[in-house]
Each structure stands twice: as C-alpha cells, then as structure tokens.
Amino acid sequence: MKNPIAKASFPCSTATSAHFAGKSKPGQQRFCSEVRGCFLLLRMDFQTKKMMPGEPDHKKPYQHDGVIAVATGFFNGQALIAERFEAMFVWNEARNYEATLPMVAISCAALSDAMNDLSTGEHKFAKFEGSWVQDIYNVHIQLLTTLKQTKPARYHSTMEMIFTKASVLQDSTMTGDLAIPTIGDNIPIWNNWTQLRPVGSNYGFRVSLMLNQRNPFGRRSAVPALHQTGFLHMREHPSVQSRFCLSCSRLRFSLCTMSGRRSEPEDSDYDDKEQGEEGEDEPGSKEERPAKCCKGTQVKVPTPPTEITYNINFFSVSYMSKLGKKPQPKGSAIVKLLNNIVFTRFERKVLAKFCTLAKIMVAPEDGEVAVKFQAPRHILNYVALDDEDAYQHMVAAALRSQNPAVNLALSCSDDMSSKSDVKEQKAAAKKKAGKKTKVPSENDISPVNAEINVKIALLRTKYTCHNNDGSDFCWVSPEDGKHVVLGHPHFNMWAAAWAHGTSDEETPPNHAIFSNTVRPVASQHPAPIAQPYEPQLTLIPPGMNIGPQMPITPFCIIVNLDNTIAEKFAANGYRTTAAFRFIELKDLPLINFSQARLLSCEKRFRSGQ
C-alpha cells in the first residue's frame, strides 16, 4: 500500500470571512488563518451493532468527536482565528458561548474531504481545494439552519457543546460571579509525531489538519462543513494515523495496527524518506529523532508558550501618586497567563480581575483604569501599559528571567474607588458614630472666651426669673416693668458687649432682641371657640334634582296645591319655579303661610310629588 500524503490548503472568500466576523465592511483587510501541528484524536465505538467503526450517530451527527476535533484548530492554531474574530461568537440564553454555524460547517467539509480520500483505499498527493467541498458546505449550512428553526433547543445545546469542548479553556484565574467563558486562551499542542492511542475502542484514527489560506479571497466561497451520511465510514480499516510536516505544509496519513506496527509503504519514491522515521510513533521509544520534512530537511519544532505570573495590586489615584513611598494596596491577586496571547485578551483578563478586586459589577470603560507594569531586575520603575508595544516590551522583559513574573499596578479614579469600598465606608461610619466626645478642660478654652463665660455666669445668676410664667431667665424693663425673656443668644451678646465696654451688668446692649416686648406666652390669650354651624334647610332638598322651569300657577295645579299658595308666591315676587331652590324654610312664614299650608307645601316638596 502506498504511503498516503495529502496537502491541505483551503481558500476562503471575502463573504466567508465577513460571515465569520459577524458583519461585512467595505474594504475589509485580508487575513491568513493557519492551523498547524494540532493532533486530533477521534474515538470510534465499533461495539454497537447499529453502526460501523467511525460511522456517525445519525440522531446527533454534529456531536461527533471528529467535528469537535477539527473545530479545535480554530482555537489552538498559530493564527488564533477564534481570538482574532471573537465578535463572531454570540451568547445564548444560558449566557454561554456557542460555536457559529459557518465554523461547524467548515469543520465538517474539511473532515469529509479527508475521510473520502481514506475511504477510496488509494492515498497519494492531493490538494485540499475549497471548491471541492462547496456543495458539502452548502448542504450542512442548510441542515444546521433547518435544525435551528425546527429544534432550537437541540441546536443551541449542540453549538454550546462544540464550543466548550473545542475551546478547551483551562483558565483558573477567574473565579466567582465574574467567571465567564472566554476564547482563545488555550495551549497549542506541539507534539512531534507522538502516538495518541484511542481510548475505549479497538479502532481509531488521528487526523492532523492544516488550513493554510494562501489565497483567502478566492473566486469561490469554501468553508468547512460537518456531516454527510457515512462520510466517516471507514470500511473496517485499521487505525489510521497521520503526521503533519511543518515545512512543506502537507498532511500525511499512514495505516497502522493497534500494536503500533505500521504498514509498509508501496510508493518507492518515499521509501528512503520514511526509513528515518520508523519507530518514532511509539511514545516510549528511547531515541527521539527530530521531525523531517518530505523533502528530507529537518524541521525545528516551535517552542511551547511560557507561562508568566502577574502580581496585580489595586490602588486608587491618590495612592498611585505615592508609589515611591510604598503604599499598601487595596487588593492583590495573582494571574497566570501565556506569553502568546494578544494584548486585547490580556487586557480583558486583567480588567476582569480588577472588577473582582474592586467589587464592582459593571466593567470599567476605556481610560477609567490605568495599568502600569514593573519587571523585577529588568524594569525597575513603573511604566504605563497602554498599547501593544508596551505589552510586547513587558513580555520580552519577563521572559528574560528563569521564572517570568511581572508586577502590575492598577489605579482608578477616587470616585470609582469610593463606590467599591461600601463595606469600608459602613465600618468607618459605625466607628465614627461610636466615638465619644471629650469634655474640654479649662486649659483648652482661650482667654477671650474665658472672660465671656465668666460674665455669662454672672448674668444668669442675676437675672433668674422666680415667677411661674414658664421662663427661667428674664430682664425686667425699668420703664414699664415688663419681662423680656433671656436665652442663649441674649446672654452671649450681652456678655460680649460687656467685655468690650459697650454695656454693663445693668444695661443690656442696644439691640432688637432686647426690645421692650412682652413675652408671647404671658400676653396672648386663647382665641374664642367657634360656634357650630347650623345647616340651612331649603325648600328643595339638596339631594333632589331640579325639574323643568315653569310658571308657579301651572306648577301648583300639577302638584295639587291650593291656589292660595300660588297667589302668596306671586304676591312676594316669585314668578317661576326656578326660585324654589333659593327659598329657605325659615322664609316661608314671612310669606304669610299658615302653619297648615306651610306643612303641606313642605311635604309636597320633600316627597318630590
């Protein structure tokens, strides 16, 4: 059998990249995404009678391990596609990230094309062109769209599961309520042909996929797609293992049994190139040889990222001005991040930790929090961290040490700091309320106030009022003998004027408060009690409706009153019934009504007859 080698290069159009970003902008810059060296393990359960090895579950095809494994390349690749186009991810109702529809579709199309090559039994050089999987991509776009419309709950749970497993976030720096799912902070797997054995099955395959978009804006739109019925059907092949050449950008497949013994290649063109790689797939091999390219040149495996420890201290603006005096921070925390994350990702992590330290629920806006850094032994003074250049300088300085570490000083405005210190403010207010005031001693009183206090004591002793009129101190006017009530303002003003020589003990100062006015309490008398108001009774009661206006004579005929009553009304100037509502009962005797007629008239009007 020939040694299978396939080249995987995948173009992406402008429309597809705009679909990833979630919006399309005119003149959008081109991007080149690249997923390298990411070894993917697909587990296939062959023990069920319903499916063949590697055949997908038709009830949940999009939850297959192969789809998740290929989608991992969006997070673990060098280009960090998911991080650079983070806006394409959205929240669901459970406040969790979901994988996007094009992302799942493009993963399926790429995996489908690779597995179709394996299922033919012939493995040779073949380009992975996006135009070949365009139809598969469109099929999965329609399938996912239909699934979203008909079964939204299953769609959202599937997308959330794909994102969670593909991102493989292992970030323990964020805890508590502020811990939210994030993107692109995982460690790429740079494994030099290391064997990955399948778990729980006798069959398995490992795919290392490279998406090298050398022509990102090709004529035709091609993006990965998920699952075509039976596209993972392996026809009972033994486990398929692949190697990825970092130099020539080729995806290399080879068949081997579970014992680790590989099948001999039938292509003589690659016999010499493969002889130096025999035995390298065993994880327990004693001699680890460097990876070789298909052209025979050795490839240098990239260095894995380094973890940097960030010591975060939270200060206020007033504290930041005293950094030379080493003030005590309001809060401290430790965050460990990789050196290969971008500046925006780093800034988001630091601000999330700041929200935890400052006890605020709303993230601060741009410019509200100032960040300064200091690298031990390399950068002694604090330097502002406000752009990408400063961030790269900080990372480079930290990597010079054997144990990379950076000190971060975060400062915010005093208003924001005061809002975050709610508990401290309550404790300070409680302490202030419980503080007792000290009685001033004689030594604490100034000499000027001491003289005034002595004179106030003399005035209070002399002008004590012994009358039971409700006042303790009074000054009796020598002119009319009336009392003037003395209070604290009177004594203070009198003693001050006496100290300055403008008055004496007998004569108060010339001021309006010492005018010859009698005390209000002694002079005023209570007002007379108001007499109760008697309601006035009218001929027509207030609750009755007024009928139509008519002359009095026809009215008396209608209500069966005597003509004498009509004559009495007419003699006193009443012509129509409109005047009845203004006639009071006490006025009827004045019209010379007899007692019997008065009662008859009142009865008729009261009864409404």
Coordinates of C-alpha atoms in Angstrom, one line a residue:
M1 CA 0.0 0.0 0.0
K2 CA 1.2 3.5 -0.8
N3 CA 2.1 5.9 1.9
P4 CA -0.7 8.4 1.9
I5 CA 0.3 12.0 1.8
A6 CA -2.2 14.8 1.2
K7 CA -1.7 18.5 1.1
A8 CA -4.4 20.6 2.8
S9 CA -4.7 24.1 1.6
F10 CA -8.0 25.9 1.9
P11 CA -9.1 29.2 0.4
C12 CA -11.7 31.4 2.0
S13 CA -13.7 34.1 0.2
T14 CA -14.4 37.6 1.4
A15 CA -18.0 36.7 2.1
T16 CA -17.0 33.8 4.2
S17 CA -14.5 35.9 6.3
A18 CA -17.2 38.5 6.8
H19 CA -19.6 35.8 7.9
F20 CA -17.1 34.7 10.5
A21 CA -16.7 38.2 11.8
G22 CA -20.4 38.6 12.1
K23 CA -20.6 41.7 9.8
S24 CA -19.3 42.8 6.4
K25 CA -17.3 46.0 6.0
P26 CA -16.2 47.6 2.7
G27 CA -12.5 47.3 2.1
Q28 CA -12.1 44.7 4.8
Q29 CA -8.5 43.7 5.2
R30 CA -7.4 40.2 4.2
F31 CA -6.5 37.7 6.8
C32 CA -4.5 34.5 6.6
S33 CA -5.5 31.9 9.2
E34 CA -3.3 28.9 9.8
V35 CA -3.8 25.8 12.0
R36 CA -0.6 23.9 12.5
G37 CA 0.5 20.8 14.3
C38 CA -2.7 20.2 16.1
F39 CA -3.1 16.5 16.6
L40 CA -6.7 15.3 16.8
L41 CA -7.9 12.1 18.3
L42 CA -11.2 10.7 17.1
R43 CA -12.7 7.8 19.1
M44 CA -15.0 5.4 17.3
D45 CA -17.2 2.9 19.1
F46 CA -17.4 -0.2 17.0
Q47 CA -19.1 -2.4 19.5
T48 CA -22.6 -1.3 18.7
K49 CA -24.4 -3.3 16.0
K50 CA -26.1 -0.3 14.6
M51 CA -23.0 1.5 13.3
M52 CA -19.7 0.6 11.6
P53 CA -16.5 1.8 13.1
G54 CA -16.3 5.5 12.6
E55 CA -19.9 5.9 11.4
P56 CA -21.6 8.9 12.9
D57 CA -24.7 8.8 15.1
H58 CA -27.4 9.8 12.8
K59 CA -29.5 11.2 15.6
K60 CA -26.8 13.6 16.8
P61 CA -24.4 13.8 13.8
Y62 CA -23.0 17.2 14.7
Q63 CA -21.8 16.0 18.2
H64 CA -19.3 13.5 16.7
D65 CA -15.8 13.7 18.2
G66 CA -14.4 14.3 14.7
V67 CA -16.3 17.6 14.3
I68 CA -15.1 18.8 17.7
A69 CA -11.5 17.7 17.0
V70 CA -11.4 19.7 13.7
A71 CA -13.1 22.7 15.3
T72 CA -10.3 22.7 17.9
G73 CA -8.0 24.1 15.2
F74 CA -9.8 27.4 15.3
F75 CA -8.7 27.9 18.9
N76 CA -5.3 26.1 19.1
G77 CA -3.8 27.3 15.8
Q78 CA -1.0 29.8 15.5
A79 CA -3.2 32.3 13.7
L80 CA -5.8 32.2 16.6
I81 CA -8.8 32.5 14.3
A82 CA -11.3 32.4 17.1
E83 CA -9.5 35.1 19.0
R84 CA -8.9 37.4 16.1
F85 CA -12.6 37.2 15.1
E86 CA -14.0 36.9 18.5
A87 CA -17.0 39.0 17.6
M88 CA -18.5 36.1 15.6
F89 CA -19.3 34.2 18.8
V90 CA -22.6 35.1 20.5
W91 CA -24.2 34.3 23.8
N92 CA -27.2 32.0 24.2
E93 CA -30.0 32.4 26.7
A94 CA -27.9 30.5 29.3
R95 CA -25.1 33.1 29.0
N96 CA -22.7 30.7 27.4
Y97 CA -20.8 31.0 24.1
E98 CA -21.9 29.0 21.1
A99 CA -20.0 27.8 18.0
T100 CA -21.1 29.6 14.9
L101 CA -22.9 27.9 12.0
P102 CA -20.1 28.5 9.4
M103 CA -17.5 27.3 11.8
V104 CA -19.2 23.9 12.3
A105 CA -19.9 23.7 8.6
I106 CA -16.3 24.3 7.5
S107 CA -15.0 21.8 10.0
C108 CA -17.4 19.2 8.5
A109 CA -16.4 19.9 4.9
A110 CA -12.7 19.6 5.7
L111 CA -13.1 16.4 7.6
S112 CA -15.4 15.0 5.0
D113 CA -12.9 15.6 2.2
A114 CA -10.1 14.0 4.2
M115 CA -12.1 10.9 5.0
N116 CA -13.3 10.5 1.4
D117 CA -9.6 10.1 0.4
L118 CA -9.1 7.5 3.1
S119 CA -12.2 5.5 2.1
T120 CA -11.1 5.1 -1.5
G121 CA -8.1 2.8 -0.5
E122 CA -5.7 4.9 -2.6
H123 CA -3.7 7.5 -0.9
K124 CA -1.5 9.9 -2.8
F125 CA -0.8 13.6 -3.2
A126 CA -4.0 15.6 -3.4
K127 CA -4.7 19.2 -2.8
F128 CA -7.5 20.1 -0.4
E129 CA -9.3 22.7 -2.5
G130 CA -12.2 24.6 -1.1
S131 CA -14.2 24.3 -4.4
W132 CA -14.4 20.5 -3.9
V133 CA -16.3 20.8 -0.6
Q134 CA -18.5 23.8 -1.6
D135 CA -21.5 21.5 -2.1
I136 CA -21.0 19.7 1.2
Y137 CA -20.6 23.1 2.9
N138 CA -23.9 24.3 1.5
V139 CA -25.6 21.1 2.5
H140 CA -24.5 21.5 6.1
I141 CA -25.5 25.1 6.1
Q142 CA -29.0 24.1 5.1
L143 CA -29.1 21.3 7.6
L144 CA -28.0 23.5 10.5
T145 CA -30.4 26.2 9.5
T146 CA -33.2 23.8 9.4
L147 CA -32.2 22.3 12.8
K148 CA -32.1 25.8 14.3
Q149 CA -35.6 26.6 13.0
T150 CA -37.3 23.3 13.8
K151 CA -35.4 22.3 17.0
P152 CA -33.8 25.4 18.5
A153 CA -33.1 23.8 21.9
R154 CA -31.1 20.9 20.4
Y155 CA -29.3 23.4 18.0
H156 CA -28.2 25.7 20.9
S157 CA -27.1 22.8 23.1
T158 CA -25.1 21.3 20.3
M159 CA -23.4 24.6 19.4
E160 CA -22.6 25.2 23.1
M161 CA -21.2 21.7 23.5
I162 CA -19.0 22.1 20.4
F163 CA -17.6 25.5 21.6
T164 CA -17.0 24.2 25.1
K165 CA -15.1 21.1 24.0
A166 CA -13.3 22.7 21.1
S167 CA -12.0 25.7 23.1
V168 CA -10.7 23.5 25.9
L169 CA -10.3 26.6 28.2
Q170 CA -8.1 25.8 31.2
D171 CA -8.1 29.2 32.9
S172 CA -8.3 29.1 36.7
T173 CA -7.5 32.8 37.2
M174 CA -11.1 34.0 37.1
T175 CA -13.4 32.8 39.9
G176 CA -16.7 33.8 41.4
D177 CA -19.5 35.6 39.7
L178 CA -17.2 37.2 37.1
A179 CA -16.0 33.9 35.7
I180 CA -17.3 33.8 32.1
P181 CA -16.4 31.7 29.1
T182 CA -13.6 33.2 27.1
I183 CA -12.0 32.5 23.8
G184 CA -8.5 31.5 22.5
D185 CA -6.6 31.2 25.8
N186 CA -5.6 27.5 25.4
I187 CA -2.2 26.0 24.8
P188 CA -1.5 24.7 21.3
I189 CA -0.4 21.1 21.1
W190 CA 3.1 20.9 19.5
N191 CA 3.6 17.1 19.5
N192 CA 6.5 15.7 17.5
W193 CA 4.8 12.6 16.0
T194 CA 3.7 11.4 19.4
Q195 CA 1.4 8.5 19.4
L196 CA -2.2 9.2 20.5
R197 CA -3.9 5.9 21.2
P198 CA -7.7 5.7 21.0
V199 CA -9.5 5.2 24.3
G200 CA -12.1 2.5 24.8
S201 CA -12.1 1.1 21.3
N202 CA -10.1 -1.2 19.1
Y203 CA -10.2 1.1 16.1
G204 CA -9.3 4.8 15.8
F205 CA -7.7 7.3 13.7
R206 CA -5.8 10.6 14.3
V207 CA -6.0 13.5 11.9
S208 CA -3.7 16.5 11.8
L209 CA -5.4 19.1 9.7
M210 CA -3.8 22.3 8.3
L211 CA -5.9 25.1 6.9
N212 CA -3.5 27.3 5.0
Q213 CA -5.4 30.1 3.4
R214 CA -2.8 31.3 0.9
N215 CA -5.5 32.8 -1.3
P216 CA -8.0 34.0 1.3
F217 CA -10.2 35.7 -1.3
G218 CA -10.6 33.1 -3.9
R219 CA -13.3 33.2 -6.6
R220 CA -15.4 30.6 -4.9
S221 CA -16.5 30.5 -1.3
A222 CA -15.3 27.4 0.5
V223 CA -15.6 26.8 4.2
P224 CA -15.6 23.6 6.4
A225 CA -18.9 21.5 6.6
L226 CA -20.0 18.8 9.1
H227 CA -21.6 15.6 8.3
Q228 CA -22.6 13.8 5.2
T229 CA -24.3 10.4 5.8
G230 CA -21.5 7.9 6.1
F231 CA -18.6 10.2 5.5
L232 CA -16.8 8.7 8.5
H233 CA -17.4 5.1 7.3
M234 CA -14.0 3.5 7.5
R235 CA -14.9 0.1 5.9
E236 CA -13.3 -1.6 8.9
H237 CA -9.9 -0.1 8.2
P238 CA -7.3 -0.5 11.0
S239 CA -6.5 2.7 12.9
V240 CA -5.3 5.5 10.6
Q241 CA -2.6 7.7 11.9
S242 CA -1.3 10.9 10.4
R243 CA 1.7 13.1 10.5
F244 CA 1.9 16.7 9.6
C245 CA 5.0 18.3 8.0
L246 CA 5.5 21.8 9.3
S247 CA 7.9 22.7 6.5
C248 CA 6.1 21.6 3.3
S249 CA 2.6 22.0 4.8
R250 CA 1.4 18.5 3.9
L251 CA -1.0 16.3 5.7
R252 CA 0.5 12.8 5.8
F253 CA -1.6 9.7 6.6
S254 CA -0.3 6.2 7.4
L255 CA -2.1 3.0 8.3
C256 CA -1.1 1.0 11.3
T257 CA -2.5 -1.7 13.6
M258 CA -3.2 -1.1 17.3
S259 CA 0.1 -2.8 18.2
G260 CA 1.9 0.1 16.7
R261 CA 3.2 -1.8 13.7
R262 CA 2.8 0.3 10.6
S263 CA 2.1 -1.0 7.1
E264 CA 4.9 -0.8 4.6
P265 CA 4.6 2.0 2.1
E266 CA 4.2 0.9 -1.5
D267 CA 5.4 4.2 -3.1
S268 CA 9.1 3.8 -3.7
D269 CA 9.5 7.5 -4.1
Y270 CA 9.2 7.9 -0.4
D271 CA 10.9 4.7 0.9
D272 CA 14.1 6.5 1.7
K273 CA 12.4 9.5 3.2
E274 CA 10.3 7.3 5.5
Q275 CA 13.1 5.0 6.7
G276 CA 14.4 7.6 9.1
E277 CA 11.1 7.9 10.8
E278 CA 10.4 4.3 11.6
G279 CA 9.8 3.7 15.3
E280 CA 9.1 7.4 16.1
D281 CA 5.4 6.9 16.7
E282 CA 5.9 4.9 19.9
P283 CA 5.6 7.2 23.0
G284 CA 8.1 5.1 24.9
S285 CA 10.8 5.0 22.3
K286 CA 14.3 5.8 23.7
E287 CA 15.6 7.7 20.7
E288 CA 13.6 10.8 19.8
R289 CA 14.6 12.0 16.4
P290 CA 13.8 15.4 15.0
A291 CA 10.9 15.7 12.6
K292 CA 11.8 15.6 8.9
C293 CA 10.1 17.2 6.0
C294 CA 9.0 15.3 3.0
K295 CA 11.9 17.0 1.2
G296 CA 14.4 15.5 3.7
T297 CA 15.2 18.7 5.6
Q298 CA 14.9 18.8 9.4
V299 CA 12.2 21.0 10.8
K300 CA 12.6 22.9 14.0
V301 CA 9.5 22.4 16.2
P302 CA 8.3 25.7 17.7
T303 CA 8.9 26.3 21.3
P304 CA 5.8 25.9 23.5
P305 CA 4.5 29.1 25.1
T306 CA 5.7 30.1 28.5
E307 CA 3.5 31.0 31.5
I308 CA 4.0 34.4 33.1
T309 CA 2.9 35.2 36.6
Y310 CA 1.3 38.6 37.0
N311 CA 1.1 40.1 40.5
I312 CA -1.8 42.5 40.4
N313 CA -2.1 45.3 43.0
F314 CA -5.1 47.6 43.1
F315 CA -4.6 51.3 44.2
S316 CA -6.6 54.5 44.0
V317 CA -5.3 57.6 42.1
S318 CA -4.2 59.2 45.3
Y319 CA -2.2 56.1 46.2
M320 CA -0.6 55.9 42.8
S321 CA 1.0 59.3 43.4
K322 CA 2.8 57.8 46.4
L323 CA 4.3 54.8 44.7
G324 CA 7.7 55.9 45.9
K325 CA 6.6 55.6 49.5
K326 CA 5.3 52.0 49.0
P327 CA 1.7 52.5 50.0
Q328 CA -0.5 49.5 50.9
P329 CA -2.7 48.3 48.1
K330 CA -6.4 48.0 48.5
G331 CA -6.4 44.5 46.9
S332 CA -4.0 42.0 45.5
A333 CA -4.3 39.0 43.2
I334 CA -2.2 36.6 41.1
V335 CA -3.0 35.8 37.4
K336 CA -1.0 33.3 35.3
L337 CA -1.3 33.8 31.5
L338 CA 0.7 32.6 28.5
N339 CA 3.1 34.8 26.7
N340 CA 1.5 34.2 23.3
I341 CA -1.9 35.8 24.0
V342 CA -2.7 39.1 22.3
F343 CA -2.9 42.4 24.1
T344 CA -6.7 42.7 23.9
R345 CA -7.0 39.2 25.5
F346 CA -4.5 40.2 28.2
E347 CA -6.3 43.5 28.9
R348 CA -9.7 41.7 29.2
K349 CA -8.2 39.2 31.8
V350 CA -6.7 42.0 33.9
L351 CA -9.9 44.1 33.9
A352 CA -11.9 41.1 34.9
K353 CA -9.6 40.6 37.9
F354 CA -9.8 44.3 38.6
C355 CA -13.6 44.0 38.8
T356 CA -13.2 41.2 41.4
L357 CA -10.8 43.2 43.5
A358 CA -12.8 46.5 43.3
K359 CA -16.1 44.7 44.0
I360 CA -17.9 46.3 41.0
M361 CA -20.4 44.6 38.8
V362 CA -20.0 46.8 35.7
A363 CA -16.7 46.6 33.7
P364 CA -14.9 50.0 33.5
E365 CA -14.8 51.8 30.2
D366 CA -11.6 52.7 28.3
G367 CA -9.4 55.1 30.1
E368 CA -11.0 54.7 33.6
V369 CA -8.4 52.2 34.8
A370 CA -4.7 53.0 34.4
V371 CA -2.3 50.0 34.3
K372 CA 1.4 50.2 35.0
F373 CA 3.9 47.3 35.0
Q374 CA 7.3 46.5 36.5
A375 CA 9.5 43.6 35.7
P376 CA 11.9 42.5 38.5
R377 CA 15.6 43.0 37.7
H378 CA 14.8 44.4 34.3
I379 CA 12.3 47.2 34.5
L380 CA 12.7 48.8 37.9
N381 CA 10.3 51.8 37.5
Y382 CA 6.6 51.5 36.7
V383 CA 5.9 52.0 33.0
A384 CA 2.4 52.7 31.6
L385 CA 0.9 49.7 29.8
D386 CA -1.5 51.3 27.3
D387 CA -0.7 49.8 23.9
E388 CA 0.6 46.7 22.0
D389 CA 4.2 47.9 22.0
A390 CA 4.3 48.3 25.8
Y391 CA 2.8 44.9 26.2
Q392 CA 5.4 43.2 23.9
H393 CA 8.1 45.1 25.8
M394 CA 6.7 43.8 29.1
V395 CA 6.5 40.2 27.9
A396 CA 10.1 40.3 26.5
A397 CA 11.4 41.6 29.8
A398 CA 9.6 39.0 31.8
L399 CA 10.9 36.1 29.6
R400 CA 14.5 37.1 30.4
S401 CA 14.0 35.6 33.9
Q402 CA 14.0 32.0 34.7
N403 CA 10.7 32.3 36.4
P404 CA 8.8 35.0 34.4
A405 CA 6.9 37.4 36.7
V406 CA 5.5 40.9 36.3
N407 CA 4.2 43.4 38.9
L408 CA 1.0 45.2 37.7
A409 CA -0.3 48.3 39.4
L410 CA -3.9 49.2 38.6
S411 CA -5.4 52.5 39.6
C412 CA -8.8 54.1 39.1
S413 CA -10.4 57.4 40.0
D414 CA -11.3 58.1 43.6
D415 CA -15.0 58.1 42.8
M416 CA -14.9 54.6 41.5
S417 CA -12.7 53.5 44.4
S418 CA -15.1 55.0 46.9
K419 CA -18.0 53.3 45.3
S420 CA -16.3 49.9 45.6
D421 CA -15.5 50.4 49.3
V422 CA -19.1 50.1 50.6
K423 CA -18.2 47.9 53.5
E424 CA -15.2 50.0 54.5
Q425 CA -17.4 53.1 54.5
K426 CA -20.0 51.4 56.7
A427 CA -17.4 50.3 59.1
A428 CA -15.8 53.8 59.2
A429 CA -19.3 55.4 59.8
K430 CA -20.0 52.9 62.6
K431 CA -16.7 53.6 64.2
K432 CA -17.2 57.3 63.9
A433 CA -20.7 57.1 65.4
G434 CA -19.4 55.2 68.4
K435 CA -16.6 57.7 69.1
K436 CA -17.2 59.7 72.3
T437 CA -16.5 63.4 72.6
K438 CA -14.2 64.6 75.2
V439 CA -15.3 67.4 77.6
P440 CA -12.9 70.4 77.2
S441 CA -10.9 71.4 80.2
E442 CA -10.1 74.9 81.4
N443 CA -6.7 74.8 79.6
D444 CA -8.4 74.2 76.2
I445 CA -10.5 77.4 76.5
S446 CA -9.0 80.6 75.1
P447 CA -8.6 83.6 77.4
V448 CA -11.1 85.7 75.4
N449 CA -13.8 83.1 75.7
A450 CA -12.9 82.5 79.4
E451 CA -13.8 86.1 80.2
I452 CA -17.1 85.9 78.3
N453 CA -18.0 82.7 80.1
V454 CA -17.5 84.3 83.4
K455 CA -19.8 87.2 82.5
I456 CA -22.4 84.8 81.2
A457 CA -22.4 83.0 84.5
L458 CA -22.9 86.3 86.4
L459 CA -25.8 87.4 84.1
R460 CA -27.5 84.0 84.5
T461 CA -27.3 84.3 88.3
K462 CA -28.6 87.8 88.5
Y463 CA -31.5 87.6 86.0
T464 CA -33.0 84.4 87.2
C465 CA -36.8 84.7 87.0
H466 CA -38.7 83.4 90.0
N467 CA -42.2 83.9 88.6
N468 CA -44.2 80.8 87.4
D469 CA -44.6 82.1 83.9
G470 CA -42.7 79.4 82.1
S471 CA -39.3 81.2 81.7
D472 CA -36.1 80.7 83.7
F473 CA -34.3 84.0 82.9
C474 CA -35.9 87.4 82.4
W475 CA -34.8 91.0 82.2
V476 CA -37.3 93.5 83.7
S477 CA -37.7 96.7 81.8
P478 CA -37.2 99.7 84.1
E479 CA -39.7 101.8 82.0
D480 CA -42.8 99.7 82.2
G481 CA -41.7 96.7 84.3
K482 CA -42.4 94.2 81.6
H483 CA -40.4 91.0 81.3
V484 CA -38.0 90.2 78.4
V485 CA -37.2 86.5 78.0
L486 CA -33.4 85.9 78.0
G487 CA -32.0 83.0 76.1
H488 CA -28.5 81.9 74.9
P489 CA -28.3 84.5 72.1
H490 CA -29.1 87.2 74.7
F491 CA -26.5 86.1 77.2
N492 CA -23.8 85.7 74.5
M493 CA -24.4 89.1 73.0
W494 CA -24.7 90.8 76.4
A495 CA -21.5 89.2 77.8
A496 CA -19.6 90.1 74.6
A497 CA -20.7 93.7 74.7
W498 CA -19.9 93.8 78.4
A499 CA -16.4 92.5 77.7
H500 CA -15.9 95.2 75.1
G501 CA -17.2 98.0 77.4
T502 CA -20.3 99.0 75.4
S503 CA -22.7 97.8 78.1
D504 CA -22.6 96.8 81.8
E505 CA -24.3 94.4 84.1
E506 CA -27.4 96.5 84.5
T507 CA -27.8 97.8 80.9
P508 CA -28.2 95.4 78.0
P509 CA -26.7 96.3 74.6
N510 CA -28.8 98.3 72.2
H511 CA -30.1 95.5 70.0
A512 CA -33.5 94.5 68.7
I513 CA -33.6 91.3 70.7
F514 CA -33.6 93.4 73.8
S515 CA -36.6 95.5 72.7
N516 CA -39.4 96.1 75.2
T517 CA -41.7 93.3 74.1
V518 CA -43.8 91.3 76.4
R519 CA -43.3 87.5 76.4
P520 CA -45.8 85.9 73.9
V521 CA -46.7 83.2 76.4
A522 CA -47.8 85.6 79.0
S523 CA -49.5 88.2 76.8
Q524 CA -51.5 86.1 74.4
H525 CA -54.9 84.6 75.2
P526 CA -56.6 81.7 73.6
A527 CA -59.0 82.5 70.7
P528 CA -62.7 82.1 71.3
I529 CA -64.2 78.8 70.4
A530 CA -66.1 78.8 67.1
Q531 CA -69.8 78.1 67.3
P532 CA -71.1 75.1 65.4
Y533 CA -72.5 75.8 62.0
E534 CA -76.2 75.0 61.6
P535 CA -77.1 73.7 58.1
Q536 CA -79.6 75.8 56.2
L537 CA -82.7 73.9 55.0
T538 CA -84.1 74.9 51.6
L539 CA -87.5 74.3 50.1
I540 CA -86.0 71.8 47.6
P541 CA -83.6 69.4 49.4
P542 CA -80.0 69.4 48.2
G543 CA -80.2 65.7 47.0
M544 CA -83.2 66.2 44.7
N545 CA -82.9 67.1 41.0
I546 CA -84.4 70.3 39.9
G547 CA -87.2 69.8 37.4
P548 CA -88.1 71.9 34.4
Q549 CA -88.7 75.6 34.8
M550 CA -92.4 76.6 34.6
P551 CA -94.7 79.3 36.0
I552 CA -95.8 78.8 39.5
T553 CA -99.6 78.6 38.8
P554 CA -99.4 75.5 36.5
F555 CA -96.9 74.0 38.9
C556 CA -99.3 74.3 41.8
I557 CA -102.0 72.7 39.7
I558 CA -99.7 69.8 38.8
V559 CA -98.6 69.1 42.3
N560 CA -102.1 69.6 43.6
L561 CA -101.5 72.7 45.8
D562 CA -104.1 75.3 46.6
N563 CA -104.5 78.4 44.5
T564 CA -103.9 80.4 47.7
I565 CA -100.3 79.2 47.8
A566 CA -99.7 80.3 44.2
E567 CA -101.1 83.7 45.0
K568 CA -98.8 84.0 48.0
F569 CA -95.8 83.3 45.9
A570 CA -96.9 85.7 43.2
A571 CA -97.6 88.4 45.8
N572 CA -94.0 88.2 47.0
G573 CA -92.5 88.4 43.5
Y574 CA -91.9 84.7 42.7
R575 CA -93.0 84.1 39.1
T576 CA -91.3 80.7 38.1
T577 CA -90.2 77.6 39.8
A578 CA -86.5 78.5 39.3
A579 CA -86.7 80.5 42.6
F580 CA -87.7 77.5 44.6
R581 CA -84.2 76.2 45.1
F582 CA -83.2 79.6 46.7
I583 CA -86.1 79.7 49.2
E584 CA -85.3 78.5 52.7
L585 CA -87.9 77.0 55.0
K586 CA -87.4 79.8 57.5
D587 CA -88.5 82.3 54.8
L588 CA -92.0 80.7 54.3
P589 CA -93.5 82.2 57.4
L590 CA -92.5 85.6 56.1
I591 CA -94.7 85.0 53.0
N592 CA -97.7 84.7 55.3
F593 CA -98.1 81.0 55.0
S594 CA -100.3 79.5 57.6
Q595 CA -99.0 76.5 59.6
A596 CA -101.2 74.0 57.7
R597 CA -100.2 75.3 54.3
L598 CA -96.6 75.5 55.3
L599 CA -96.6 71.8 56.3
S600 CA -98.5 70.9 53.1
C601 CA -96.0 72.8 50.9
E602 CA -93.0 71.4 52.7
K603 CA -94.4 67.8 52.5
R604 CA -95.0 68.0 48.7
F605 CA -91.5 69.4 48.0
R606 CA -89.8 66.9 50.4
S607 CA -91.6 63.9 48.9
G608 CA -90.9 65.0 45.3
Q609 CA -94.6 64.9 44.4

